[in-house]
mmCIF file of C-alpha atoms and ligand atoms in Angstrom:
data_model
loop_
_atom_site.group_PDB
_atom_site.id
_atom_site.type_symbol
_atom_site.label_atom_id
_atom_site.label_comp_id
_atom_site.label_asym_id
_atom_site.label_seq_id
_atom_site.Cartn_x
_atom_site.Cartn_y
_atom_site.Cartn_z
ATOM 1 C CA MET A 1 48.227 99.661 85.295
ATOM 2 C CA ILE A 2 51.203 99.231 87.619
ATOM 3 C CA ASN A 3 50.476 101.668 90.620
ATOM 4 C CA MET A 4 52.495 104.206 92.555
ATOM 5 C CA ALA A 5 51.343 102.476 95.792
ATOM 6 C CA TYR A 6 49.576 99.472 97.039
ATOM 7 C CA PRO A 7 48.969 98.918 100.631
ATOM 8 C CA ILE A 8 49.623 95.335 101.823
ATOM 9 C CA ILE A 9 46.999 94.033 104.420
ATOM 10 C CA GLY A 10 47.540 90.495 105.491
ATOM 11 C CA GLU A 11 45.933 87.869 108.003
ATOM 12 C CA ARG A 12 47.694 89.403 111.082
ATOM 13 C CA GLU A 13 46.046 93.056 110.456
ATOM 14 C CA ARG A 14 42.764 91.434 110.097
ATOM 15 C CA ARG A 15 43.037 89.240 113.291
ATOM 16 C CA LEU A 16 44.367 92.402 115.423
ATOM 17 C CA VAL A 17 41.330 94.493 114.083
ATOM 18 C CA ASN A 18 38.854 91.909 114.880
ATOM 19 C CA ASP A 19 40.155 91.477 118.268
ATOM 20 C CA VAL A 20 39.541 95.321 118.663
ATOM 21 C CA LEU A 21 36.209 95.079 117.209
ATOM 22 C CA ASP A 22 35.288 92.155 119.649
ATOM 23 C CA SER A 23 36.932 94.051 122.811
ATOM 24 C CA ARG A 24 34.532 96.960 122.035
ATOM 25 C CA ILE A 25 37.287 99.469 122.856
ATOM 26 C CA LEU A 26 37.542 101.348 119.683
ATOM 27 C CA ALA A 27 39.119 104.533 120.680
ATOM 28 C CA SER A 28 42.450 104.781 122.817
ATOM 29 C CA GLY A 29 43.468 101.465 124.230
ATOM 30 C CA LYS A 30 46.044 98.784 124.716
ATOM 31 C CA TYR A 31 46.931 98.616 121.035
ATOM 32 C CA VAL A 32 47.733 102.446 121.119
ATOM 33 C CA ALA A 33 49.922 101.924 124.184
ATOM 34 C CA GLN A 34 51.660 98.730 122.598
ATOM 35 C CA PHE A 35 52.194 100.499 119.259
ATOM 36 C CA GLU A 36 53.748 103.554 120.661
ATOM 37 C CA GLN A 37 56.025 101.458 122.597
ATOM 38 C CA SER A 38 56.895 99.012 119.995
ATOM 39 C CA PHE A 39 57.597 101.894 117.366
ATOM 40 C CA ALA A 40 59.679 103.995 119.463
ATOM 41 C CA LYS A 41 61.764 100.967 120.429
ATOM 42 C CA TYR A 42 62.272 99.933 116.667
ATOM 43 C CA CYS A 43 63.566 103.482 115.996
ATOM 44 C CA GLY A 44 65.743 103.555 119.236
ATOM 45 C CA ALA A 45 63.632 106.531 120.959
ATOM 46 C CA GLU A 46 62.557 106.728 124.466
ATOM 47 C CA PHE A 47 59.042 107.980 124.032
ATOM 48 C CA GLY A 48 56.348 107.525 121.162
ATOM 49 C CA ILE A 49 52.876 109.802 121.411
ATOM 50 C CA ALA A 50 50.594 107.994 118.849
ATOM 51 C CA ASN A 51 48.902 110.775 116.787
ATOM 52 C CA ALA A 52 45.723 111.211 114.493
ATOM 53 C CA ASN A 53 48.086 111.756 111.279
ATOM 54 C CA GLY A 54 51.365 112.904 110.281
ATOM 55 C CA THR A 55 50.243 116.466 110.176
ATOM 56 C CA THR A 56 48.983 116.494 113.705
ATOM 57 C CA SER A 57 52.130 114.942 114.651
ATOM 58 C CA LEU A 58 54.335 117.761 113.225
ATOM 59 C CA HIS A 59 51.832 120.260 114.975
ATOM 60 C CA THR A 60 52.320 118.392 118.213
ATOM 61 C CA ALA A 61 55.797 118.304 117.746
ATOM 62 C CA LEU A 62 56.320 122.135 117.318
ATOM 63 C CA LEU A 63 54.049 122.823 120.135
ATOM 64 C CA MET A 64 56.083 120.398 122.514
ATOM 65 C CA PHE A 65 58.963 122.848 122.047
ATOM 66 C CA ASP A 66 57.010 126.010 122.652
ATOM 67 C CA ILE A 67 56.720 127.127 119.077
ATOM 68 C CA LYS A 68 54.398 130.340 119.159
ATOM 69 C CA PRO A 69 53.517 133.414 117.132
ATOM 70 C CA GLY A 70 56.523 135.592 116.479
ATOM 71 C CA ASP A 71 58.974 132.800 116.167
ATOM 72 C CA LYS A 72 60.725 131.867 112.991
ATOM 73 C CA VAL A 73 60.988 128.087 111.947
ATOM 74 C CA ILE A 74 63.286 127.343 108.949
ATOM 75 C CA THR A 75 62.397 124.651 106.600
ATOM 76 C CA THR A 76 62.476 123.420 103.233
ATOM 77 C CA PRO A 77 60.259 124.468 100.674
ATOM 78 C CA PHE A 78 60.482 121.280 98.520
ATOM 79 C CA THR A 79 57.993 118.972 100.616
ATOM 80 C CA PHE A 80 54.459 118.108 101.165
ATOM 81 C CA ILE A 81 52.570 121.148 102.199
ATOM 82 C CA ALA A 82 51.837 119.881 105.641
ATOM 83 C CA THR A 83 55.281 120.479 106.621
ATOM 84 C CA ALA A 84 55.216 124.043 106.353
ATOM 85 C CA ASN A 85 51.540 124.472 107.262
ATOM 86 C CA SER A 86 52.506 122.822 110.761
ATOM 87 C CA ILE A 87 54.503 126.073 111.445
ATOM 88 C CA LEU A 88 51.699 128.178 110.359
ATOM 89 C CA PHE A 89 49.237 126.258 112.772
ATOM 90 C CA CYS A 90 51.462 127.499 115.622
ATOM 91 C CA GLY A 91 51.287 131.037 114.633
ATOM 92 C CA ALA A 92 54.950 131.031 113.584
ATOM 93 C CA LYS A 93 56.627 132.090 110.426
ATOM 94 C CA PRO A 94 58.092 129.553 108.173
ATOM 95 C CA VAL A 95 61.504 130.544 106.741
ATOM 96 C CA PHE A 96 62.651 128.810 103.708
ATOM 97 C CA VAL A 97 66.099 127.447 102.982
ATOM 98 C CA ASP A 98 67.053 125.951 99.309
ATOM 99 C CA ILE A 99 67.841 122.217 99.072
ATOM 100 C CA ASP A 100 70.878 120.295 98.048
ATOM 101 C CA PRO A 101 69.999 119.301 94.292
ATOM 102 C CA LYS A 102 71.897 116.299 94.554
ATOM 103 C CA THR A 103 69.876 114.912 97.514
ATOM 104 C CA PHE A 104 66.689 117.091 97.550
ATOM 105 C CA ASN A 105 67.272 117.617 101.101
ATOM 106 C CA ILE A 106 67.845 120.970 102.898
ATOM 107 C CA ASP A 107 71.458 122.211 102.031
ATOM 108 C CA PRO A 108 73.143 122.570 105.474
ATOM 109 C CA VAL A 109 75.458 125.182 103.763
ATOM 110 C CA LYS A 110 72.538 127.460 102.857
ATOM 111 C CA LEU A 111 70.870 126.794 106.182
ATOM 112 C CA GLU A 112 73.943 128.245 107.889
ATOM 113 C CA GLU A 113 73.875 131.247 105.752
ATOM 114 C CA VAL A 114 70.354 131.906 106.809
ATOM 115 C CA LEU A 115 71.042 131.154 110.677
ATOM 116 C CA LYS A 116 73.631 133.860 110.453
ATOM 117 C CA LYS A 117 71.215 136.508 109.031
ATOM 118 C CA GLU A 118 68.201 135.572 110.661
ATOM 119 C CA LYS A 119 67.239 136.707 114.230
ATOM 120 C CA ASN A 120 64.531 134.765 116.530
ATOM 121 C CA VAL A 121 64.964 131.539 114.661
ATOM 122 C CA LYS A 122 63.664 129.102 117.109
ATOM 123 C CA ALA A 123 63.562 125.859 115.431
ATOM 124 C CA VAL A 124 64.637 123.896 112.256
ATOM 125 C CA LEU A 125 61.930 121.453 110.739
ATOM 126 C CA ILE A 126 64.155 119.384 108.614
ATOM 127 C CA VAL A 127 62.487 116.487 106.188
ATOM 128 C CA HIS A 128 64.098 113.324 105.137
ATOM 129 C CA LEU A 129 62.509 113.663 101.657
ATOM 130 C CA TYR A 130 61.607 110.284 99.660
ATOM 131 C CA GLY A 131 63.189 108.199 102.592
ATOM 132 C CA LEU A 132 66.713 109.740 102.492
ATOM 133 C CA PRO A 133 68.131 110.931 105.850
ATOM 134 C CA CYS A 134 69.288 114.608 105.711
ATOM 135 C CA ASP A 135 73.079 115.015 106.769
ATOM 136 C CA MET A 136 72.655 114.726 110.239
ATOM 137 C CA ASP A 137 76.280 115.293 111.204
ATOM 138 C CA ALA A 138 75.952 118.750 109.494
ATOM 139 C CA MET A 139 72.524 119.346 111.551
ATOM 140 C CA LEU A 140 73.944 118.325 114.714
ATOM 141 C CA LYS A 141 76.700 120.735 114.099
ATOM 142 C CA LEU A 142 74.643 123.698 113.581
ATOM 143 C CA LYS A 143 72.358 122.774 116.286
ATOM 144 C CA LYS A 144 75.131 122.968 118.750
ATOM 145 C CA LYS A 145 76.609 126.411 117.261
ATOM 146 C CA TYR A 146 72.946 128.239 116.705
ATOM 147 C CA LYS A 147 71.009 126.507 119.406
ATOM 148 C CA PHE A 148 67.825 125.918 117.757
ATOM 149 C CA LYS A 149 65.110 123.262 118.498
ATOM 150 C CA LEU A 150 65.614 120.451 115.531
ATOM 151 C CA ILE A 151 62.408 118.865 114.632
ATOM 152 C CA GLU A 152 62.436 115.995 112.228
ATOM 153 C CA ASP A 153 59.697 115.511 109.371
ATOM 154 C CA ALA A 154 60.239 111.591 109.090
ATOM 155 C CA CYS A 155 56.890 111.039 107.606
ATOM 156 C CA GLN A 156 58.471 109.538 104.599
ATOM 157 C CA ALA A 157 61.406 107.904 106.371
ATOM 158 C CA HIS A 158 60.306 104.972 108.453
ATOM 159 C CA GLY A 159 63.617 103.008 109.277
ATOM 160 C CA ALA A 160 65.818 105.265 107.343
ATOM 161 C CA GLU A 161 69.157 105.539 108.840
ATOM 162 C CA PHE A 162 72.101 107.875 109.093
ATOM 163 C CA LYS A 163 75.485 106.078 109.910
ATOM 164 C CA LYS A 164 73.346 103.014 111.487
ATOM 165 C CA LYS A 165 71.117 105.206 113.832
ATOM 166 C CA LYS A 166 67.553 105.654 112.594
ATOM 167 C CA VAL A 167 65.991 109.002 111.558
ATOM 168 C CA GLY A 168 63.386 110.498 114.174
ATOM 169 C CA THR A 169 66.017 110.022 116.932
ATOM 170 C CA PHE A 170 68.451 112.807 115.973
ATOM 171 C CA GLY A 171 66.593 116.027 116.901
ATOM 172 C CA ASP A 172 64.365 117.203 119.963
ATOM 173 C CA ALA A 173 61.416 115.573 118.526
ATOM 174 C CA ALA A 174 60.242 113.573 115.140
ATOM 175 C CA ALA A 175 57.049 113.336 113.486
ATOM 176 C CA PHE A 176 55.953 110.078 111.211
ATOM 177 C CA SER A 177 52.812 109.487 109.239
ATOM 178 C CA PHE A 178 50.979 106.122 108.786
ATOM 179 C CA TYR A 179 48.873 107.426 106.054
ATOM 180 C CA ALA A 180 47.631 104.716 103.500
ATOM 181 C CA THR A 181 50.377 104.866 100.995
ATOM 182 C CA LYS A 182 53.555 105.624 103.315
ATOM 183 C CA ASN A 183 56.021 102.623 103.787
ATOM 184 C CA MET A 184 53.851 101.413 106.781
ATOM 185 C CA MET A 185 50.502 102.622 107.408
ATOM 186 C CA THR A 186 47.252 102.468 109.499
ATOM 187 C CA GLY A 187 44.936 104.320 106.969
ATOM 188 C CA GLU A 188 45.329 107.652 108.738
ATOM 189 C CA GLY A 189 47.819 107.767 111.326
ATOM 190 C CA GLY A 190 50.985 109.192 112.946
ATOM 191 C CA ILE A 191 53.379 109.430 115.830
ATOM 192 C CA VAL A 192 55.692 111.724 117.414
ATOM 193 C CA LEU A 193 59.133 110.512 118.759
ATOM 194 C CA THR A 194 61.204 112.142 121.656
ATOM 195 C CA ASN A 195 63.698 111.424 124.220
ATOM 196 C CA ASN A 196 62.559 114.285 126.503
ATOM 197 C CA ALA A 197 60.573 113.254 129.423
ATOM 198 C CA LYS A 198 59.098 116.723 129.981
ATOM 199 C CA ALA A 199 58.181 117.250 126.341
ATOM 200 C CA ASN A 200 56.444 113.889 126.345
ATOM 201 C CA LYS A 201 54.327 114.716 129.136
ATOM 202 C CA TYR A 202 53.297 117.867 127.560
ATOM 203 C CA GLY A 203 52.815 116.230 124.119
ATOM 204 C CA ARG A 204 50.406 113.845 125.905
ATOM 205 C CA GLN A 205 48.395 116.665 127.013
ATOM 206 C CA ILE A 206 48.448 118.484 123.596
ATOM 207 C CA ILE A 207 46.853 115.267 121.872
ATOM 208 C CA ASN A 208 44.295 114.968 124.617
ATOM 209 C CA HIS A 209 42.473 118.321 125.154
ATOM 210 C CA GLY A 210 45.135 119.660 127.526
ATOM 211 C CA ARG A 211 44.183 117.020 130.337
ATOM 212 C CA GLU A 212 46.084 116.683 133.272
ATOM 213 C CA GLY A 213 44.631 113.721 135.191
ATOM 214 C CA HIS A 214 40.992 112.940 134.290
ATOM 215 C CA SER A 215 39.073 116.178 134.289
ATOM 216 C CA THR A 216 41.507 118.731 134.601
ATOM 217 C CA HIS A 217 42.539 120.894 131.766
ATOM 218 C CA THR A 218 45.396 123.049 132.210
ATOM 219 C CA ILE A 219 46.657 123.949 128.696
ATOM 220 C CA LEU A 220 44.696 124.601 125.301
ATOM 221 C CA GLY A 221 45.039 120.886 123.906
ATOM 222 C CA TYR A 222 43.585 119.162 120.985
ATOM 223 C CA ASN A 223 42.176 115.717 119.981
ATOM 224 C CA PHE A 224 44.969 114.411 117.920
ATOM 225 C CA ARG A 225 44.411 110.818 119.436
ATOM 226 C CA LEU A 226 44.979 107.814 117.186
ATOM 227 C CA THR A 227 42.295 104.979 117.510
ATOM 228 C CA ASN A 228 42.699 101.422 118.875
ATOM 229 C CA LEU A 229 41.682 100.063 115.561
ATOM 230 C CA ALA A 230 44.381 101.983 113.578
ATOM 231 C CA ALA A 231 47.015 101.240 116.346
ATOM 232 C CA ALA A 232 46.043 97.446 115.661
ATOM 233 C CA ILE A 233 47.025 97.637 111.939
ATOM 234 C CA GLY A 234 49.996 99.463 112.882
ATOM 235 C CA ILE A 235 51.567 96.709 115.445
ATOM 236 C CA ALA A 236 51.092 94.351 112.383
ATOM 237 C CA GLN A 237 52.529 96.641 109.719
ATOM 238 C CA LEU A 238 55.558 97.328 111.976
ATOM 239 C CA GLU A 239 56.270 93.451 112.082
ATOM 240 C CA GLN A 240 56.722 93.546 108.251
ATOM 241 C CA LEU A 241 58.534 96.791 107.885
ATOM 242 C CA GLU A 242 61.920 95.635 107.596
ATOM 243 C CA ASN A 243 60.937 93.023 105.025
ATOM 244 C CA TRP A 244 59.179 95.728 102.918
ATOM 245 C CA ILE A 245 62.075 98.227 103.166
ATOM 246 C CA ALA A 246 64.494 95.469 102.135
ATOM 247 C CA LYS A 247 62.165 95.065 98.990
ATOM 248 C CA ARG A 248 62.140 98.898 98.088
ATOM 249 C CA ILE A 249 65.746 98.896 98.446
ATOM 250 C CA ALA A 250 66.197 95.754 96.137
ATOM 251 C CA ASN A 251 63.654 97.403 93.745
ATOM 252 C CA ALA A 252 65.625 100.755 93.534
ATOM 253 C CA LYS A 253 69.004 98.805 93.380
ATOM 254 C CA ARG A 254 67.604 97.042 90.091
ATOM 255 C CA TYR A 255 66.554 100.544 88.498
ATOM 256 C CA ASN A 256 69.576 102.296 89.418
ATOM 257 C CA GLU A 257 71.726 99.565 87.703
ATOM 258 C CA ALA A 258 69.208 99.503 84.698
ATOM 259 C CA PHE A 259 69.138 103.299 84.459
ATOM 260 C CA LYS A 260 72.694 104.395 84.994
ATOM 261 C CA ASP A 261 73.808 104.869 81.476
ATOM 262 C CA LEU A 262 70.491 106.739 80.127
ATOM 263 C CA GLU A 263 70.792 109.940 78.840
ATOM 264 C CA PHE A 264 67.404 111.386 79.502
ATOM 265 C CA LEU A 265 66.951 110.051 82.963
ATOM 266 C CA LYS A 266 69.280 110.703 86.258
ATOM 267 C CA PRO A 267 68.529 108.163 89.183
ATOM 268 C CA PRO A 268 68.614 109.203 92.827
ATOM 269 C CA HIS A 269 71.872 109.713 94.538
ATOM 270 C CA VAL A 270 72.540 107.952 97.718
ATOM 271 C CA PRO A 271 75.307 109.442 100.021
ATOM 272 C CA GLU A 272 77.495 107.167 101.749
ATOM 273 C CA ASN A 273 76.562 106.192 105.443
ATOM 274 C CA CYS A 274 72.719 106.524 104.591
ATOM 275 C CA ARG A 275 70.081 103.883 104.380
ATOM 276 C CA HIS A 276 67.584 105.398 101.844
ATOM 277 C CA VAL A 277 64.075 103.607 102.446
ATOM 278 C CA PHE A 278 62.794 104.818 99.130
ATOM 279 C CA HIS A 279 59.297 105.793 100.078
ATOM 280 C CA GLN A 280 59.603 107.400 96.407
ATOM 281 C CA TYR A 281 62.075 106.329 93.427
ATOM 282 C CA THR A 282 62.627 109.812 92.315
ATOM 283 C CA VAL A 283 64.712 110.743 89.108
ATOM 284 C CA ARG A 284 65.308 113.704 87.257
ATOM 285 C CA VAL A 285 64.340 114.304 83.555
ATOM 286 C CA SER A 286 64.369 117.425 81.668
ATOM 287 C CA TYR A 287 61.276 119.888 82.273
ATOM 288 C CA LYS A 288 60.407 119.514 78.530
ATOM 289 C CA GLU A 289 60.372 116.089 78.341
ATOM 290 C CA ARG A 290 58.884 115.148 81.772
ATOM 291 C CA GLU A 291 55.048 115.422 80.405
ATOM 292 C CA SER A 292 55.645 113.177 77.288
ATOM 293 C CA PHE A 293 57.732 110.719 79.329
ATOM 294 C CA MET A 294 54.993 110.376 81.829
ATOM 295 C CA LYS A 295 52.143 110.036 79.184
ATOM 296 C CA TYR A 296 54.675 107.521 77.226
ATOM 297 C CA LEU A 297 54.702 105.430 80.687
ATOM 298 C CA SER A 298 51.000 105.609 81.394
ATOM 299 C CA ASP A 299 50.337 104.520 77.745
ATOM 300 C CA LYS A 300 52.432 101.245 78.405
ATOM 301 C CA GLY A 301 50.651 100.750 81.762
ATOM 302 C CA VAL A 302 53.281 102.216 84.144
ATOM 303 C CA GLY A 303 52.018 104.710 86.877
ATOM 304 C CA SER A 304 54.175 107.524 87.826
ATOM 305 C CA GLY A 305 53.788 110.648 89.824
ATOM 306 C CA ILE A 306 55.437 114.070 90.591
ATOM 307 C CA TYR A 307 56.357 114.769 94.383
ATOM 308 C CA TYR A 308 56.344 117.865 94.216
ATOM 309 C CA PRO A 309 55.243 119.930 91.109
ATOM 310 C CA CYS A 310 55.494 123.140 93.087
ATOM 311 C CA VAL A 311 57.392 124.529 95.752
ATOM 312 C CA ILE A 312 55.460 125.429 98.792
ATOM 313 C CA TYR A 313 55.949 129.131 98.842
ATOM 314 C CA LYS A 314 54.565 129.504 95.483
ATOM 315 C CA GLN A 315 51.173 127.770 96.305
ATOM 316 C CA PRO A 316 48.465 130.350 96.398
ATOM 317 C CA LEU A 317 48.374 130.238 100.411
ATOM 318 C CA TYR A 318 51.872 131.191 100.693
ATOM 319 C CA LYS A 319 51.779 133.708 97.983
ATOM 320 C CA LYS A 320 48.981 135.684 100.034
ATOM 321 C CA LEU A 321 51.275 135.578 102.876
ATOM 322 C CA GLY A 322 54.013 137.515 100.942
ATOM 323 C CA TYR A 323 56.512 134.851 99.563
ATOM 324 C CA LYS A 324 57.940 135.567 96.190
ATOM 325 C CA THR A 325 59.057 133.327 93.408
ATOM 326 C CA GLY A 326 62.903 133.006 93.094
ATOM 327 C CA LEU A 327 63.658 132.434 96.663
ATOM 328 C CA CYS A 328 65.034 128.733 96.400
ATOM 329 C CA LYS A 329 66.227 128.142 92.940
ATOM 330 C CA GLU A 330 67.403 124.571 93.444
ATOM 331 C CA ALA A 331 64.020 123.709 94.693
ATOM 332 C CA GLU A 332 62.007 125.401 91.757
ATOM 333 C CA LYS A 333 64.440 123.555 89.269
ATOM 334 C CA ALA A 334 63.609 120.174 91.183
ATOM 335 C CA ALA A 335 60.072 120.686 91.267
ATOM 336 C CA MET A 336 60.127 121.114 87.321
ATOM 337 C CA GLU A 337 62.487 118.137 86.654
ATOM 338 C CA VAL A 338 61.324 115.401 89.389
ATOM 339 C CA MET A 339 59.080 112.389 88.728
ATOM 340 C CA SER A 340 58.807 109.068 90.640
ATOM 341 C CA LEU A 341 58.495 105.674 89.452
ATOM 342 C CA PRO A 342 56.611 102.495 91.286
ATOM 343 C CA VAL A 343 59.245 101.103 93.870
ATOM 344 C CA HIS A 344 56.753 99.499 96.437
ATOM 345 C CA PRO A 345 56.954 95.928 97.854
ATOM 346 C CA SER A 346 53.839 94.643 96.134
ATOM 347 C CA LEU A 347 55.738 94.844 92.798
ATOM 348 C CA SER A 348 56.511 91.383 91.448
ATOM 349 C CA SER A 349 59.985 90.832 89.826
ATOM 350 C CA VAL A 350 58.247 90.493 86.601
ATOM 351 C CA GLU A 351 56.553 93.863 87.055
ATOM 352 C CA VAL A 352 59.902 95.491 87.866
ATOM 353 C CA ASP A 353 61.441 93.917 84.778
ATOM 354 C CA GLU A 354 58.453 95.438 82.919
ATOM 355 C CA ILE A 355 59.003 98.792 84.247
ATOM 356 C CA ILE A 356 62.888 98.878 83.495
ATOM 357 C CA LYS A 357 61.997 97.660 80.041
ATOM 358 C CA VAL A 358 59.293 100.471 79.250
ATOM 359 C CA VAL A 359 61.629 103.047 80.827
ATOM 360 C CA LYS A 360 64.516 102.066 78.636
ATOM 361 C CA GLY A 361 62.264 101.851 75.565
ATOM 362 C CA TYR A 362 61.394 105.464 75.471
ATOM 363 C CA LYS A 363 62.350 107.321 72.470
ATOM 364 C CA ARG A 364 62.775 110.895 72.759
HETATM 365 C C1 LIG B 1 52.710 112.342 104.334
HETATM 366 C C2 LIG B 1 53.601 113.556 104.704
HETATM 367 C C3 LIG B 1 53.156 114.462 105.701
HETATM 368 C C4 LIG B 1 51.646 114.540 106.286
HETATM 369 O O1 LIG B 1 51.208 113.267 106.971
HETATM 370 P P1 LIG B 1 49.503 113.019 106.886
HETATM 371 O O2 LIG B 1 49.575 111.640 107.528
HETATM 372 O O3 LIG B 1 48.881 112.700 105.670
HETATM 373 O O4 LIG B 1 49.003 114.126 107.708
HETATM 374 C C5 LIG B 1 53.734 115.487 106.266
HETATM 375 N N1 LIG B 1 55.127 115.501 105.668
HETATM 376 C C6 LIG B 1 55.518 114.807 104.710
HETATM 377 C C7 LIG B 1 56.858 115.074 104.220
HETATM 378 C C8 LIG B 1 54.674 113.851 104.241
HETATM 379 O O5 LIG B 1 55.144 112.994 103.209
#
């Protein structure tokens, strides 16, 4: 079976992890600080705050900009549940805006319609889904006009670029995940990026029990710290990230070329000015055919996945909060039609050929 993800762990990871084990400094330590600096530098951000995971990173980023009960935060319903949950953690209310069916990202036109109507929108939490940047020109224009905090969920988009600038550096803060299957990983892990010195200082308190100095606690903080062990893995992974992205892009390019004339399958659209890093290679098929196509792939030894089969507000938790089906038509349609093929850098050229052959051999 060709899997959807296969984390790469090299000699360098092993050496740095061993170094941490030998040092006996397993929790916070020098590799955490080094990883924060090197990841922030790679993206072009001023500050990095290492975090326990991507979800705590989102939560921290929202708290850093004072999102609290009574506030509204706009986001997309077509993402991993953690995006919207981070808004609930703050006691705030998620307001869902539909996606652009071509990019699967939040639609700037519909976003403005909602911004005109809704009062009290404190922040907009955008997601660079599958590794494709949102339209950041449009987002920054709206931010200027409507004066909200802009937070980026870049958990799937390490190294993605809009007009040659890395995602995670456009808004007030951004969250990344280093979960085991992301484009780079530390097992569990995450980071918040910001260029705001005050927010950085506050964020460091949030992740460390609200500490100011050693034993003074001035705010309600959490333990969201990353371990030195995880950071050691992250340092080694970051050194490989550009190689891996190049492989993902090359694999996606071969698929796009091979699939462009297929009638039953629509390859992903990459807008000009965007560097898509293909955390997922996601295509559209008809809802009627999706299950049988995926079954066929699996029978032929090709893994596939659906990200995401259900929009967030249709999840039982959100239904209980009063959200109704029909709110975002394009997102609901996408949830019925998308499916993703393996695109990760561990694929051999022969495996990519095999996947192409199998996909093209599908009889409807
Ligand atoms: C993975 C992911 C998260 C959560 O990250 P964890 O590290 O698993 O907590 C949040 N948002 C998106 C879009 C993700 O893909």
